[in-house]
């Protein structure tokens, strides 16, 4: 009987001890899980292109250094803000490239309609103000951008918006937005705004503007070709003018020298003439005849009215005993004999055509 009672006591103790051990192990496991959870919530990593805004009891502070950092779980809250440049489209969607007419459809100064697409780039300059100064700073930037875009597009005509005025429009919008963001001070800065596309809303108008643009390009091409030809022709004309001027100066100098030589020769002849007038006169006459007679066709008219042509002139010169040459006779003349004081025969000539 005693042995039976003792075994029952052991049987009653063993289940109680086993339950206690199970409860103890369960508590330890839960504690480990809680510790691991708390450790996991207190460790975070930060990339080089990120800010970390850690708020302790609602007081924010910024962590900029990349790497692994610790925080108190539940006491401190973490928000990550990108340092990189980000952007968003206006007038279309980047994922589907679908146009959004509510954003892109605008009216110009000359009351024409146009679809203009923009891409806006921004970056966060103050992560605390970015998170706490406004509820949605990106939406604020987008609404400001749309407002200034429509305001600026309305100041330009459609031709400037589509073709030549894009850079000026972009610069004007950017300046306005930057000034407004500085006033709002929401921790965000506009980096750039770019017109992606600008075109009329209908295909007919698009074709008309393409024709206008082609005409302008043709005009520019013609102007460039004309300027190129001008740049080529002007130096050539200047070189030719310089060459002509130098030639004229050389010819003028040559003629002046010839004239001076002739004047000197005439002065010498005049001096000889004053000494020996008759001899000088005869010499000048003979020299003149030597120059004239070789180019003349001579016809001698007799007293009975008949004529005789003396060809060539050399035969006549040999008969008369005077030196002379005849060649290339092109003109005609009539001669008559008359006495002179020196006994020489003077010749008078009359040209006939």
Coordinates of N, CA and C in Angstrom, one line a residue, residues 138-222:
X138 N 6.2 68.8 -52.7 CA 6.3 68.5 -54.2 C 5.1 68.9 -54.9
X139 N 3.9 68.7 -54.3 CA 2.6 69.2 -54.9 C 2.6 70.7 -54.9
X140 N 3.1 71.4 -53.9 CA 3.2 72.8 -53.9 C 4.1 73.3 -55.1
X141 N 5.2 72.6 -55.3 CA 6.1 73.0 -56.4 C 5.4 72.8 -57.8
X142 N 4.7 71.7 -57.9 CA 4.0 71.4 -59.1 C 2.9 72.4 -59.4
X143 N 2.2 72.8 -58.4 CA 1.1 73.8 -58.6 C 1.7 75.2 -59.0
X144 N 2.8 75.6 -58.3 CA 3.4 76.8 -58.6 C 4.0 76.8 -60.0
X145 N 4.6 75.7 -60.4 CA 5.1 75.6 -61.8 C 4.0 75.7 -62.8
X146 N 2.9 75.0 -62.6 CA 1.8 75.1 -63.6 C 1.3 76.5 -63.7
X147 N 1.2 77.2 -62.6 CA 0.7 78.6 -62.6 C 1.6 79.5 -63.3
X148 N 2.9 79.4 -63.1 CA 3.9 80.3 -63.7 C 4.1 79.9 -65.2
X149 N 3.9 78.7 -65.5 CA 4.0 78.3 -66.9 C 2.9 78.9 -67.8
X150 N 1.6 78.8 -67.3 CA 0.5 79.4 -68.0 C 0.6 81.0 -68.1
X151 N 1.1 81.5 -67.0 CA 1.3 83.0 -67.0 C 2.3 83.4 -68.0
X152 N 3.4 82.7 -68.1 CA 4.5 83.1 -69.0 C 4.1 82.8 -70.4
X153 N 3.5 81.6 -70.7 CA 3.1 81.3 -72.1 C 2.2 82.3 -72.6
X154 N 1.3 82.9 -71.8 CA 0.4 83.9 -72.2 C 1.0 85.2 -72.6
X155 N 2.3 85.4 -72.3 CA 3.0 86.6 -72.7 C 3.7 86.5 -74.1
X156 N 3.7 85.3 -74.7 CA 4.4 85.1 -75.9 C 3.5 84.6 -77.0
X157 N 3.8 84.9 -78.3 CA 3.0 84.5 -79.4 C 3.3 83.0 -79.7
X158 N 2.5 82.4 -80.5 CA 2.6 81.0 -80.7 C 3.9 80.6 -81.4
X159 N 4.3 81.5 -82.3 CA 5.6 81.2 -83.0 C 6.8 81.1 -82.1
X160 N 6.8 82.0 -81.1 CA 7.9 82.0 -80.2 C 7.9 80.8 -79.3
X161 N 6.7 80.4 -78.9 CA 6.5 79.2 -78.0 C 7.0 77.9 -78.7
X162 N 6.7 77.8 -80.0 CA 6.9 76.6 -80.7 C 8.4 76.5 -81.3
X163 N 8.9 77.7 -81.6 CA 10.2 77.7 -82.3 C 11.3 78.5 -81.6
X164 N 11.3 79.8 -81.7 CA 12.5 80.5 -81.3 C 12.5 81.0 -79.9
X165 N 11.4 81.0 -79.1 CA 11.4 81.6 -77.8 C 11.5 80.6 -76.7
X166 N 11.8 79.3 -76.9 CA 11.8 78.3 -75.8 C 12.8 78.6 -74.7
X167 N 14.0 79.0 -75.1 CA 15.0 79.2 -74.1 C 14.6 80.4 -73.2
X168 N 14.1 81.4 -73.8 CA 13.7 82.6 -73.0 C 12.5 82.3 -72.1
X169 N 11.6 81.5 -72.6 CA 10.4 81.1 -71.8 C 10.9 80.3 -70.6
X170 N 11.8 79.3 -70.8 CA 12.3 78.5 -69.7 C 13.0 79.3 -68.7
X171 N 13.8 80.2 -69.1 CA 14.6 81.0 -68.2 C 13.6 81.9 -67.3
X172 N 12.6 82.5 -68.0 CA 11.6 83.3 -67.3 C 10.9 82.5 -66.2
X173 N 10.4 81.3 -66.6 CA 9.6 80.5 -65.6 C 10.5 80.1 -64.5
X174 N 11.8 79.7 -64.8 CA 12.7 79.2 -63.7 C 13.0 80.4 -62.7
X175 N 13.2 81.6 -63.2 CA 13.4 82.7 -62.3 C 12.2 83.0 -61.4
X176 N 11.0 82.9 -61.9 CA 9.9 83.2 -61.1 C 9.7 82.1 -60.0
X177 N 9.9 80.8 -60.4 CA 9.7 79.8 -59.4 C 10.7 79.8 -58.3
X178 N 12.0 80.1 -58.7 CA 13.0 80.2 -57.7 C 12.8 81.3 -56.7
X179 N 12.3 82.4 -57.2 CA 12.0 83.5 -56.3 C 10.8 83.2 -55.4
X180 N 9.8 82.5 -55.9 CA 8.7 82.1 -55.0 C 9.1 81.1 -54.0
X181 N 9.9 80.1 -54.4 CA 10.3 79.1 -53.4 C 11.1 79.7 -52.3
X182 N 11.9 80.7 -52.6 CA 12.7 81.3 -51.5 C 11.8 82.0 -50.5
X183 N 10.7 82.6 -51.1 CA 9.7 83.2 -50.2 C 9.0 82.2 -49.3
X184 N 8.6 81.1 -49.9 CA 7.9 80.0 -49.2 C 8.7 79.3 -48.2
X185 N 10.0 79.1 -48.5 CA 11.0 78.4 -47.7 C 10.5 77.1 -47.2
X186 N 10.3 76.2 -48.1 CA 9.8 74.8 -47.8 C 10.8 73.8 -47.9
X187 N 12.1 74.2 -48.0 CA 13.2 73.2 -48.0 C 13.4 72.5 -49.3
X188 N 12.9 73.1 -50.4 CA 13.0 72.5 -51.8 C 13.5 73.6 -52.7
X189 N 14.3 73.2 -53.7 CA 14.9 74.1 -54.6 C 14.7 73.6 -56.1
X190 N 14.4 74.5 -57.0 CA 14.2 74.2 -58.4 C 15.6 74.1 -59.0
X191 N 15.9 73.0 -59.7 CA 17.2 72.9 -60.4 C 17.1 73.3 -61.8
X192 N 16.0 72.8 -62.5 CA 15.9 73.2 -63.9 C 14.4 72.9 -64.3
X193 N 14.0 73.6 -65.4 CA 12.7 73.3 -66.0 C 12.9 73.4 -67.5
X194 N 12.5 72.4 -68.2 CA 12.8 72.2 -69.6 C 11.5 72.0 -70.4
X195 N 11.4 72.7 -71.5 CA 10.2 72.4 -72.5 C 10.6 71.1 -73.2
X196 N 9.8 70.1 -73.1 CA 10.0 68.8 -73.8 C 9.5 68.9 -75.2
X197 N 8.3 69.5 -75.3 CA 7.6 69.5 -76.6 C 6.6 70.7 -76.6
X198 N 6.5 71.3 -77.8 CA 5.5 72.3 -78.0 C 5.0 72.3 -79.4
X199 N 3.7 72.1 -79.5 CA 3.1 72.0 -80.8 C 1.6 72.4 -80.8
X200 N 1.1 72.8 -81.9 CA -0.4 73.2 -82.0 C -1.2 71.9 -81.7
X201 N -2.5 72.1 -81.3 CA -3.3 71.0 -81.0 C -3.9 70.2 -82.2
X202 N -3.8 70.8 -83.4 CA -4.4 70.1 -84.6 C -3.3 69.8 -85.6
X203 N -3.5 68.8 -86.4 CA -2.5 68.4 -87.4 C -2.3 69.4 -88.5
X204 N -3.4 70.1 -88.9 CA -3.3 71.1 -89.9 C -2.4 72.2 -89.5
X205 N -2.5 72.7 -88.3 CA -1.7 73.8 -87.8 C -0.3 73.3 -87.6
X206 N -0.1 72.0 -87.2 CA 1.3 71.5 -87.1 C 2.0 71.5 -88.4
X207 N 1.3 71.1 -89.5 CA 1.9 71.1 -90.8 C 2.2 72.5 -91.3
X208 N 1.3 73.5 -90.9 CA 1.6 74.9 -91.3 C 2.8 75.4 -90.6
X209 N 3.0 75.1 -89.3 CA 4.2 75.5 -88.6 C 5.4 74.8 -89.1
X210 N 5.3 73.6 -89.5 CA 6.5 72.9 -90.1 C 6.9 73.6 -91.4
X211 N 5.9 74.0 -92.2 CA 6.3 74.7 -93.4 C 7.0 76.0 -93.1
X212 N 6.4 76.7 -92.1 CA 7.1 78.0 -91.8 C 8.5 77.8 -91.3
X213 N 8.7 76.7 -90.5 CA 10.0 76.4 -90.0 C 11.0 76.1 -91.1
X214 N 10.5 75.3 -92.1 CA 11.3 74.9 -93.2 C 11.7 76.2 -94.0
X215 N 10.7 77.1 -94.1 CA 11.0 78.3 -94.9 C 12.1 79.2 -94.1
X216 N 12.0 79.2 -92.8 CA 13.0 79.9 -92.0 C 14.3 79.3 -92.1
X217 N 14.4 78.0 -92.1 CA 15.7 77.3 -92.3 C 16.3 77.6 -93.6
X218 N 15.4 77.6 -94.7 CA 15.9 77.9 -96.0 C 16.4 79.3 -96.1
X219 N 15.7 80.2 -95.4 CA 16.2 81.6 -95.4 C 17.5 81.7 -94.7
X220 N 17.7 81.0 -93.6 CA 19.0 81.1 -92.9 C 20.1 80.5 -93.8
X221 N 19.7 79.4 -94.5 CA 20.7 78.7 -95.4 C 21.1 79.7 -96.5
X222 N 20.2 80.4 -97.1 CA 20.5 81.3 -98.1 C 21.3 82.5 -97.6

